[in-house]
Amino acid sequence: DTGVSQDPRHKITKRGQNVTFRCDPISEHNRLYWYRQTLGQGPEFLTYFQNEAQLEKSRLLSDRFSAERPKGSFSTLEIQRTEQGDSAMYLCASSLGAGINTEAFFGQGTRLTVV
Amino acid sequence: QKEVEQDPGPLSVPEGAIVSLNCTYSNSAFQYFMWYRQYSRKGPELLMYTYSSGNKEDGRFTAQVDKSSKYISLFIRDSQPSDSATYLCAMMNSGNTPLVFGKGTRLSVIA
């Protein structure tokens, strides 16, 4: 499968626990994006990387959230001390460079439920 | 006011109908306009993109952008039950800025 892969697909956690999600972008895609989507809403930008450098972070990305992309390949998104408001679909996308001619491909998402 | 407004629907049409989906936006700096389709529990997939104003056609799909009115549309001709999905408009200032999405319009095409 050469698409964007996200793991796990579903995660149920208790409030206060830490969770980590993984995204494997399409090989050779140098840009990687994280979005969050809640029910009935469109995806909201969280952060993005160009290679291993984190270039932009949304104000939605509180101190409890951290993202990494070591070696410019896969990326992880960690949420510490989860809250019920963190329940959402977390989407990863990758693209080859930037601009209109470089389509961003989305993964299937990780659905997080905080109970 | 959100940067991108999109009526969430739901919109239900009979098979074969022409569907019109729309978004308005407030940021005049947006230059790139996209439409994504998202099936239930799946990630969004890019359907169409347009730069600046104008029309673009791809099979049964036509995207229109009117920058003077800050209004974009997606038309689906001869709609099929397989078109039933949520349609998200998205836009960005330049190639180096993240996409800003609308809420999505949920479409059902009834056979």
PDB file of N, CA, C and O in Angstrom, chain B residues 30-98:
ATOM      1  N   PHE B  30      -7.090  34.317  -0.134  1.00  0.00           N
ATOM      2  CA  PHE B  30      -7.176  32.949  -0.656  1.00  0.00           C
ATOM      3  C   PHE B  30      -7.052  32.964  -2.171  1.00  0.00           C
ATOM      4  O   PHE B  30      -7.706  33.735  -2.859  1.00  0.00           O
ATOM      5  N   GLN B  31      -6.184  32.077  -2.668  1.00  0.00           N
ATOM      6  CA  GLN B  31      -5.969  32.005  -4.109  1.00  0.00           C
ATOM      7  C   GLN B  31      -6.221  30.612  -4.680  1.00  0.00           C
ATOM      8  O   GLN B  31      -6.466  30.466  -5.873  1.00  0.00           O
ATOM      9  N   TYR B  32      -6.082  29.596  -3.830  1.00  0.00           N
ATOM     10  CA  TYR B  32      -6.223  28.216  -4.269  1.00  0.00           C
ATOM     11  C   TYR B  32      -7.463  27.628  -3.621  1.00  0.00           C
ATOM     12  O   TYR B  32      -7.649  27.735  -2.406  1.00  0.00           O
ATOM     13  N   PHE B  33      -8.280  26.979  -4.436  1.00  0.00           N
ATOM     14  CA  PHE B  33      -9.578  26.504  -3.962  1.00  0.00           C
ATOM     15  C   PHE B  33      -9.735  25.043  -4.339  1.00  0.00           C
ATOM     16  O   PHE B  33      -9.511  24.669  -5.487  1.00  0.00           O
ATOM     17  N   MET B  34     -10.098  24.227  -3.360  1.00  0.00           N
ATOM     18  CA  MET B  34     -10.226  22.799  -3.575  1.00  0.00           C
ATOM     19  C   MET B  34     -11.567  22.274  -3.108  1.00  0.00           C
ATOM     20  O   MET B  34     -12.218  22.873  -2.249  1.00  0.00           O
ATOM     21  N   TRP B  35     -11.933  21.148  -3.661  1.00  0.00           N
ATOM     22  CA  TRP B  35     -13.059  20.363  -3.183  1.00  0.00           C
ATOM     23  C   TRP B  35     -12.567  18.965  -2.864  1.00  0.00           C
ATOM     24  O   TRP B  35     -11.910  18.335  -3.689  1.00  0.00           O
ATOM     25  N   TYR B  36     -12.871  18.527  -1.652  1.00  0.00           N
ATOM     26  CA  TYR B  36     -12.541  17.178  -1.211  1.00  0.00           C
ATOM     27  C   TYR B  36     -13.839  16.401  -0.992  1.00  0.00           C
ATOM     28  O   TYR B  36     -14.856  16.955  -0.583  1.00  0.00           O
ATOM     29  N   ARG B  37     -13.771  15.100  -1.214  1.00  0.00           N
ATOM     30  CA  ARG B  37     -14.881  14.209  -0.921  1.00  0.00           C
ATOM     31  C   ARG B  37     -14.446  13.301   0.221  1.00  0.00           C
ATOM     32  O   ARG B  37     -13.322  12.781   0.219  1.00  0.00           O
ATOM     33  N   GLN B  38     -15.319  13.128   1.180  1.00  0.00           N
ATOM     34  CA  GLN B  38     -14.996  12.289   2.324  1.00  0.00           C
ATOM     35  C   GLN B  38     -16.128  11.306   2.574  1.00  0.00           C
ATOM     36  O   GLN B  38     -17.244  11.704   2.914  1.00  0.00           O
ATOM     37  N   TYR B  39     -15.828  10.023   2.408  1.00  0.00           N
ATOM     38  CA  TYR B  39     -16.788   8.981   2.749  1.00  0.00           C
ATOM     39  C   TYR B  39     -16.718   8.736   4.249  1.00  0.00           C
ATOM     40  O   TYR B  39     -15.711   9.034   4.895  1.00  0.00           O
ATOM     41  N   SER B  40     -17.773   8.152   4.774  1.00  0.00           N
ATOM     42  CA  SER B  40     -17.870   7.936   6.203  1.00  0.00           C
ATOM     43  C   SER B  40     -16.671   7.156   6.725  1.00  0.00           C
ATOM     44  O   SER B  40     -16.296   6.133   6.158  1.00  0.00           O
ATOM     45  N   ARG B  41     -16.068   7.679   7.769  1.00  0.00           N
ATOM     46  CA  ARG B  41     -14.927   7.032   8.446  1.00  0.00           C
ATOM     47  C   ARG B  41     -13.689   6.885   7.553  1.00  0.00           C
ATOM     48  O   ARG B  41     -12.841   6.021   7.791  1.00  0.00           O
ATOM     49  N   LYS B  42     -13.596   7.723   6.533  1.00  0.00           N
ATOM     50  CA  LYS B  42     -12.416   7.716   5.671  1.00  0.00           C
ATOM     51  C   LYS B  42     -11.773   9.097   5.686  1.00  0.00           C
ATOM     52  O   LYS B  42     -12.365  10.074   6.130  1.00  0.00           O
ATOM     53  N   GLY B  43     -10.544   9.185   5.183  1.00  0.00           N
ATOM     54  CA  GLY B  43      -9.904  10.478   5.026  1.00  0.00           C
ATOM     55  C   GLY B  43     -10.422  11.196   3.793  1.00  0.00           C
ATOM     56  O   GLY B  43     -10.961  10.579   2.875  1.00  0.00           O
ATOM     57  N   PRO B  44     -10.277  12.515   3.733  1.00  0.00           N
ATOM     58  CA  PRO B  44     -10.709  13.264   2.552  1.00  0.00           C
ATOM     59  C   PRO B  44      -9.851  12.931   1.331  1.00  0.00           C
ATOM     60  O   PRO B  44      -8.654  12.673   1.465  1.00  0.00           O
ATOM     61  N   GLU B  45     -10.478  12.951   0.162  1.00  0.00           N
ATOM     62  CA  GLU B  45      -9.738  12.764  -1.087  1.00  0.00           C
ATOM     63  C   GLU B  45     -10.017  13.948  -1.998  1.00  0.00           C
ATOM     64  O   GLU B  45     -11.159  14.415  -2.103  1.00  0.00           O
ATOM     65  N   LEU B  46      -8.973  14.435  -2.644  1.00  0.00           N
ATOM     66  CA  LEU B  46      -9.096  15.615  -3.479  1.00  0.00           C
ATOM     67  C   LEU B  46      -9.869  15.309  -4.764  1.00  0.00           C
ATOM     68  O   LEU B  46      -9.557  14.372  -5.492  1.00  0.00           O
ATOM     69  N   LEU B  47     -10.897  16.123  -5.012  1.00  0.00           N
ATOM     70  CA  LEU B  47     -11.681  15.990  -6.240  1.00  0.00           C
ATOM     71  C   LEU B  47     -11.249  16.996  -7.302  1.00  0.00           C
ATOM     72  O   LEU B  47     -11.034  16.652  -8.453  1.00  0.00           O
ATOM     73  N   MET B  48     -11.200  18.250  -6.900  1.00  0.00           N
ATOM     74  CA  MET B  48     -10.955  19.321  -7.858  1.00  0.00           C
ATOM     75  C   MET B  48     -10.147  20.422  -7.184  1.00  0.00           C
ATOM     76  O   MET B  48     -10.285  20.645  -5.986  1.00  0.00           O
ATOM     77  N   TYR B  49      -9.359  21.123  -7.954  1.00  0.00           N
ATOM     78  CA  TYR B  49      -8.751  22.332  -7.438  1.00  0.00           C
ATOM     79  C   TYR B  49      -8.735  23.397  -8.524  1.00  0.00           C
ATOM     80  O   TYR B  49      -8.695  23.097  -9.706  1.00  0.00           O
ATOM     81  N   THR B  50      -8.799  24.645  -8.105  1.00  0.00           N
ATOM     82  CA  THR B  50      -8.812  25.777  -9.028  1.00  0.00           C
ATOM     83  C   THR B  50      -7.945  26.880  -8.456  1.00  0.00           C
ATOM     84  O   THR B  50      -7.951  27.104  -7.252  1.00  0.00           O
ATOM     85  N   TYR B  51      -7.224  27.515  -9.349  1.00  0.00           N
ATOM     86  CA  TYR B  51      -6.424  28.655  -8.936  1.00  0.00           C
ATOM     87  C   TYR B  51      -7.134  29.928  -9.385  1.00  0.00           C
ATOM     88  O   TYR B  51      -7.535  30.046 -10.533  1.00  0.00           O
ATOM     89  N   SER B  52      -7.310  30.853  -8.456  1.00  0.00           N
ATOM     90  CA  SER B  52      -7.937  32.143  -8.712  1.00  0.00           C
ATOM     91  C   SER B  52      -9.346  31.932  -9.260  1.00  0.00           C
ATOM     92  O   SER B  52      -9.997  30.936  -8.980  1.00  0.00           O
ATOM     93  N   SER B  53      -9.852  32.847 -10.039  1.00  0.00           N
ATOM     94  CA  SER B  53     -11.219  32.753 -10.525  1.00  0.00           C
ATOM     95  C   SER B  53     -11.301  31.890 -11.782  1.00  0.00           C
ATOM     96  O   SER B  53     -10.322  31.686 -12.478  1.00  0.00           O
ATOM     97  N   GLY B  54     -12.504  31.399 -12.056  1.00  0.00           N
ATOM     98  CA  GLY B  54     -12.702  30.650 -13.280  1.00  0.00           C
ATOM     99  C   GLY B  54     -13.388  29.335 -13.033  1.00  0.00           C
ATOM    100  O   GLY B  54     -13.815  29.018 -11.924  1.00  0.00           O
ATOM    101  N   ASN B  55     -13.521  28.563 -14.092  1.00  0.00           N
ATOM    102  CA  ASN B  55     -14.180  27.265 -14.056  1.00  0.00           C
ATOM    103  C   ASN B  55     -13.186  26.165 -14.384  1.00  0.00           C
ATOM    104  O   ASN B  55     -12.208  26.373 -15.102  1.00  0.00           O
ATOM    105  N   LYS B  56     -13.485  24.992 -13.855  1.00  0.00           N
ATOM    106  CA  LYS B  56     -12.698  23.810 -14.204  1.00  0.00           C
ATOM    107  C   LYS B  56     -13.628  22.622 -14.255  1.00  0.00           C
ATOM    108  O   LYS B  56     -14.458  22.441 -13.357  1.00  0.00           O
ATOM    109  N   GLU B  57     -13.505  21.829 -15.293  1.00  0.00           N
ATOM    110  CA  GLU B  57     -14.398  20.690 -15.457  1.00  0.00           C
ATOM    111  C   GLU B  57     -13.583  19.404 -15.480  1.00  0.00           C
ATOM    112  O   GLU B  57     -12.503  19.335 -16.077  1.00  0.00           O
ATOM    113  N   ASP B  58     -14.140  18.368 -14.833  1.00  0.00           N
ATOM    114  CA  ASP B  58     -13.507  17.059 -14.825  1.00  0.00           C
ATOM    115  C   ASP B  58     -14.611  16.019 -14.785  1.00  0.00           C
ATOM    116  O   ASP B  58     -15.169  15.737 -13.717  1.00  0.00           O
ATOM    117  N   GLY B  59     -14.924  15.489 -15.952  1.00  0.00           N
ATOM    118  CA  GLY B  59     -15.996  14.501 -16.019  1.00  0.00           C
ATOM    119  C   GLY B  59     -17.324  15.099 -15.607  1.00  0.00           C
ATOM    120  O   GLY B  59     -17.765  16.111 -16.156  1.00  0.00           O
ATOM    121  N   ARG B  60     -17.944  14.507 -14.603  1.00  0.00           N
ATOM    122  CA  ARG B  60     -19.252  14.989 -14.146  1.00  0.00           C
ATOM    123  C   ARG B  60     -19.139  16.165 -13.170  1.00  0.00           C
ATOM    124  O   ARG B  60     -20.148  16.694 -12.720  1.00  0.00           O
ATOM    125  N   PHE B  61     -17.934  16.552 -12.838  1.00  0.00           N
ATOM    126  CA  PHE B  61     -17.710  17.589 -11.829  1.00  0.00           C
ATOM    127  C   PHE B  61     -17.236  18.894 -12.473  1.00  0.00           C
ATOM    128  O   PHE B  61     -16.377  18.885 -13.354  1.00  0.00           O
ATOM    129  N   THR B  62     -17.798  20.001 -12.007  1.00  0.00           N
ATOM    130  CA  THR B  62     -17.360  21.327 -12.435  1.00  0.00           C
ATOM    131  C   THR B  62     -17.169  22.196 -11.206  1.00  0.00           C
ATOM    132  O   THR B  62     -18.064  22.285 -10.365  1.00  0.00           O
ATOM    133  N   ALA B  63     -15.997  22.808 -11.117  1.00  0.00           N
ATOM    134  CA  ALA B  63     -15.716  23.730 -10.017  1.00  0.00           C
ATOM    135  C   ALA B  63     -15.700  25.154 -10.561  1.00  0.00           C
ATOM    136  O   ALA B  63     -15.161  25.402 -11.638  1.00  0.00           O
ATOM    137  N   GLN B  64     -16.316  26.053  -9.806  1.00  0.00           N
ATOM    138  CA  GLN B  64     -16.345  27.460 -10.186  1.00  0.00           C
ATOM    139  C   GLN B  64     -15.852  28.309  -9.030  1.00  0.00           C
ATOM    140  O   GLN B  64     -16.166  28.042  -7.871  1.00  0.00           O
ATOM    141  N   VAL B  65     -15.108  29.353  -9.367  1.00  0.00           N
ATOM    142  CA  VAL B  65     -14.628  30.286  -8.361  1.00  0.00           C
ATOM    143  C   VAL B  65     -14.966  31.702  -8.816  1.00  0.00           C
ATOM    144  O   VAL B  65     -14.650  32.092  -9.941  1.00  0.00           O
ATOM    145  N   ASP B  66     -15.595  32.457  -7.941  1.00  0.00           N
ATOM    146  CA  ASP B  66     -15.877  33.866  -8.190  1.00  0.00           C
ATOM    147  C   ASP B  66     -15.226  34.664  -7.061  1.00  0.00           C
ATOM    148  O   ASP B  66     -15.802  34.823  -5.986  1.00  0.00           O
ATOM    149  N   LYS B  67     -14.020  35.140  -7.311  1.00  0.00           N
ATOM    150  CA  LYS B  67     -13.280  35.819  -6.250  1.00  0.00           C
ATOM    151  C   LYS B  67     -13.909  37.165  -5.910  1.00  0.00           C
ATOM    152  O   LYS B  67     -13.795  37.626  -4.772  1.00  0.00           O
ATOM    153  N   SER B  68     -14.565  37.785  -6.870  1.00  0.00           N
ATOM    154  CA  SER B  68     -15.172  39.088  -6.584  1.00  0.00           C
ATOM    155  C   SER B  68     -16.291  38.959  -5.567  1.00  0.00           C
ATOM    156  O   SER B  68     -16.516  39.859  -4.743  1.00  0.00           O
ATOM    157  N   SER B  69     -16.957  37.802  -5.576  1.00  0.00           N
ATOM    158  CA  SER B  69     -18.043  37.559  -4.617  1.00  0.00           C
ATOM    159  C   SER B  69     -17.588  36.696  -3.456  1.00  0.00           C
ATOM    160  O   SER B  69     -18.376  36.432  -2.542  1.00  0.00           O
ATOM    161  N   LYS B  70     -16.351  36.215  -3.509  1.00  0.00           N
ATOM    162  CA  LYS B  70     -15.818  35.298  -2.490  1.00  0.00           C
ATOM    163  C   LYS B  70     -16.751  34.091  -2.352  1.00  0.00           C
ATOM    164  O   LYS B  70     -17.212  33.753  -1.251  1.00  0.00           O
ATOM    165  N   TYR B  71     -16.952  33.437  -3.471  1.00  0.00           N
ATOM    166  CA  TYR B  71     -17.947  32.368  -3.557  1.00  0.00           C
ATOM    167  C   TYR B  71     -17.412  31.285  -4.476  1.00  0.00           C
ATOM    168  O   TYR B  71     -16.950  31.580  -5.582  1.00  0.00           O
ATOM    169  N   ILE B  72     -17.453  30.026  -4.016  1.00  0.00           N
ATOM    170  CA  ILE B  72     -17.036  28.926  -4.866  1.00  0.00           C
ATOM    171  C   ILE B  72     -18.137  27.879  -4.906  1.00  0.00           C
ATOM    172  O   ILE B  72     -18.922  27.745  -3.954  1.00  0.00           O
ATOM    173  N   SER B  73     -18.181  27.142  -6.009  1.00  0.00           N
ATOM    174  CA  SER B  73     -19.218  26.138  -6.206  1.00  0.00           C
ATOM    175  C   SER B  73     -18.628  24.868  -6.787  1.00  0.00           C
ATOM    176  O   SER B  73     -17.618  24.902  -7.485  1.00  0.00           O
ATOM    177  N   LEU B  74     -19.300  23.773  -6.485  1.00  0.00           N
ATOM    178  CA  LEU B  74     -19.018  22.490  -7.121  1.00  0.00           C
ATOM    179  C   LEU B  74     -20.341  21.956  -7.653  1.00  0.00           C
ATOM    180  O   LEU B  74     -21.314  21.855  -6.906  1.00  0.00           O
ATOM    181  N   PHE B  75     -20.353  21.631  -8.955  1.00  0.00           N
ATOM    182  CA  PHE B  75     -21.544  21.053  -9.568  1.00  0.00           C
ATOM    183  C   PHE B  75     -21.256  19.592  -9.910  1.00  0.00           C
ATOM    184  O   PHE B  75     -20.192  19.269 -10.442  1.00  0.00           O
ATOM    185  N   ILE B  76     -22.212  18.752  -9.603  1.00  0.00           N
ATOM    186  CA  ILE B  76     -22.122  17.338  -9.948  1.00  0.00           C
ATOM    187  C   ILE B  76     -23.285  17.034 -10.881  1.00  0.00           C
ATOM    188  O   ILE B  76     -24.461  17.178 -10.507  1.00  0.00           O
ATOM    189  N   ARG B  77     -22.953  16.622 -12.101  1.00  0.00           N
ATOM    190  CA  ARG B  77     -24.004  16.262 -13.060  1.00  0.00           C
ATOM    191  C   ARG B  77     -24.283  14.771 -12.969  1.00  0.00           C
ATOM    192  O   ARG B  77     -23.416  13.981 -12.583  1.00  0.00           O
ATOM    193  N   ASP B  78     -25.516  14.407 -13.351  1.00  0.00           N
ATOM    194  CA  ASP B  78     -25.902  12.995 -13.383  1.00  0.00           C
ATOM    195  C   ASP B  78     -25.450  12.292 -12.092  1.00  0.00           C
ATOM    196  O   ASP B  78     -24.693  11.307 -12.111  1.00  0.00           O
ATOM    197  N   SER B  79     -25.884  12.810 -10.978  1.00  0.00           N
ATOM    198  CA  SER B  79     -25.421  12.302  -9.690  1.00  0.00           C
ATOM    199  C   SER B  79     -25.782  10.818  -9.523  1.00  0.00           C
ATOM    200  O   SER B  79     -26.820  10.344  -9.997  1.00  0.00           O
ATOM    201  N   GLN B  80     -24.887  10.101  -8.855  1.00  0.00           N
ATOM    202  CA  GLN B  80     -25.009   8.666  -8.637  1.00  0.00           C
ATOM    203  C   GLN B  80     -25.046   8.372  -7.135  1.00  0.00           C
ATOM    204  O   GLN B  80     -24.490   9.132  -6.338  1.00  0.00           O
ATOM    205  N   PRO B  81     -25.644   7.255  -6.757  1.00  0.00           N
ATOM    206  CA  PRO B  81     -25.623   6.895  -5.334  1.00  0.00           C
ATOM    207  C   PRO B  81     -24.206   6.837  -4.761  1.00  0.00           C
ATOM    208  O   PRO B  81     -23.997   7.156  -3.585  1.00  0.00           O
ATOM    209  N   SER B  82     -23.232   6.487  -5.594  1.00  0.00           N
ATOM    210  CA  SER B  82     -21.845   6.423  -5.131  1.00  0.00           C
ATOM    211  C   SER B  82     -21.259   7.801  -4.827  1.00  0.00           C
ATOM    212  O   SER B  82     -20.181   7.915  -4.231  1.00  0.00           O
ATOM    213  N   ASP B  83     -21.979   8.858  -5.231  1.00  0.00           N
ATOM    214  CA  ASP B  83     -21.544  10.220  -4.905  1.00  0.00           C
ATOM    215  C   ASP B  83     -21.944  10.610  -3.476  1.00  0.00           C
ATOM    216  O   ASP B  83     -21.554  11.678  -2.994  1.00  0.00           O
ATOM    217  N   SER B  84     -22.713   9.765  -2.838  1.00  0.00           N
ATOM    218  CA  SER B  84     -23.159  10.065  -1.468  1.00  0.00           C
ATOM    219  C   SER B  84     -21.945  10.119  -0.541  1.00  0.00           C
ATOM    220  O   SER B  84     -21.220   9.129  -0.377  1.00  0.00           O
ATOM    221  N   ALA B  85     -21.698  11.267   0.024  1.00  0.00           N
ATOM    222  CA  ALA B  85     -20.510  11.500   0.839  1.00  0.00           C
ATOM    223  C   ALA B  85     -20.612  12.908   1.421  1.00  0.00           C
ATOM    224  O   ALA B  85     -21.582  13.628   1.150  1.00  0.00           O
ATOM    225  N   THR B  86     -19.616  13.286   2.179  1.00  0.00           N
ATOM    226  CA  THR B  86     -19.502  14.668   2.638  1.00  0.00           C
ATOM    227  C   THR B  86     -18.514  15.387   1.733  1.00  0.00           C
ATOM    228  O   THR B  86     -17.426  14.876   1.463  1.00  0.00           O
ATOM    229  N   TYR B  87     -18.902  16.555   1.244  1.00  0.00           N
ATOM    230  CA  TYR B  87     -18.061  17.334   0.358  1.00  0.00           C
ATOM    231  C   TYR B  87     -17.524  18.550   1.117  1.00  0.00           C
ATOM    232  O   TYR B  87     -18.295  19.347   1.660  1.00  0.00           O
ATOM    233  N   LEU B  88     -16.210  18.653   1.135  1.00  0.00           N
ATOM    234  CA  LEU B  88     -15.531  19.710   1.881  1.00  0.00           C
ATOM    235  C   LEU B  88     -14.886  20.686   0.913  1.00  0.00           C
ATOM    236  O   LEU B  88     -14.147  20.262   0.016  1.00  0.00           O
ATOM    237  N   CYS B  89     -15.153  21.964   1.083  1.00  0.00           N
ATOM    238  CA  CYS B  89     -14.377  22.941   0.340  1.00  0.00           C
ATOM    239  C   CYS B  89     -13.156  23.300   1.194  1.00  0.00           C
ATOM    240  O   CYS B  89     -13.195  23.216   2.427  1.00  0.00           O
ATOM    241  N   ALA B  90     -12.080  23.675   0.534  1.00  0.00           N
ATOM    242  CA  ALA B  90     -10.861  24.048   1.233  1.00  0.00           C
ATOM    243  C   ALA B  90     -10.140  25.092   0.408  1.00  0.00           C
ATOM    244  O   ALA B  90     -10.248  25.117  -0.823  1.00  0.00           O
ATOM    245  N   MET B  91      -9.407  25.929   1.082  1.00  0.00           N
ATOM    246  CA  MET B  91      -8.702  26.981   0.364  1.00  0.00           C
ATOM    247  C   MET B  91      -7.441  27.378   1.110  1.00  0.00           C
ATOM    248  O   MET B  91      -7.290  27.085   2.302  1.00  0.00           O
ATOM    249  N   MET B  92      -6.528  28.025   0.372  1.00  0.00           N
ATOM    250  CA  MET B  92      -5.300  28.483   0.995  1.00  0.00           C
ATOM    251  C   MET B  92      -4.780  29.728   0.278  1.00  0.00           C
ATOM    252  O   MET B  92      -5.120  29.989  -0.869  1.00  0.00           O
ATOM    253  N   ASN B  93      -3.932  30.460   1.035  1.00  0.00           N
ATOM    254  CA  ASN B  93      -3.391  31.703   0.486  1.00  0.00           C
ATOM    255  C   ASN B  93      -2.399  31.425  -0.633  1.00  0.00           C
ATOM    256  O   ASN B  93      -2.472  31.985  -1.697  1.00  0.00           O
ATOM    257  N   SER B  94      -1.461  30.550  -0.308  1.00  0.00           N
ATOM    258  CA  SER B  94      -0.391  30.256  -1.244  1.00  0.00           C
ATOM    259  C   SER B  94       0.010  28.811  -1.019  1.00  0.00           C
ATOM    260  O   SER B  94      -0.529  28.132  -0.148  1.00  0.00           O
ATOM    261  N   GLY B  95       0.966  28.363  -1.774  1.00  0.00           N
ATOM    262  CA  GLY B  95       1.369  26.975  -1.635  1.00  0.00           C
ATOM    263  C   GLY B  95       2.046  26.658  -0.326  1.00  0.00           C
ATOM    264  O   GLY B  95       2.239  25.496   0.004  1.00  0.00           O
ATOM    265  N   ASN B  96       2.388  27.682   0.440  1.00  0.00           N
ATOM    266  CA  ASN B  96       3.103  27.438   1.685  1.00  0.00           C
ATOM    267  C   ASN B  96       2.240  27.624   2.922  1.00  0.00           C
ATOM    268  O   ASN B  96       2.755  27.738   4.026  1.00  0.00           O
ATOM    269  N   THR B  97       0.958  27.710   2.742  1.00  0.00           N
ATOM    270  CA  THR B  97       0.064  27.868   3.885  1.00  0.00           C
ATOM    271  C   THR B  97      -0.850  26.649   3.980  1.00  0.00           C
ATOM    272  O   THR B  97      -1.149  26.023   2.967  1.00  0.00           O
ATOM    273  N   PRO B  98      -1.268  26.307   5.195  1.00  0.00           N
ATOM    274  CA  PRO B  98      -2.127  25.128   5.322  1.00  0.00           C
ATOM    275  C   PRO B  98      -3.528  25.388   4.772  1.00  0.00           C
ATOM    276  O   PRO B  98      -3.969  26.524   4.660  1.00  0.00           O
TER     277      PRO B  98
END
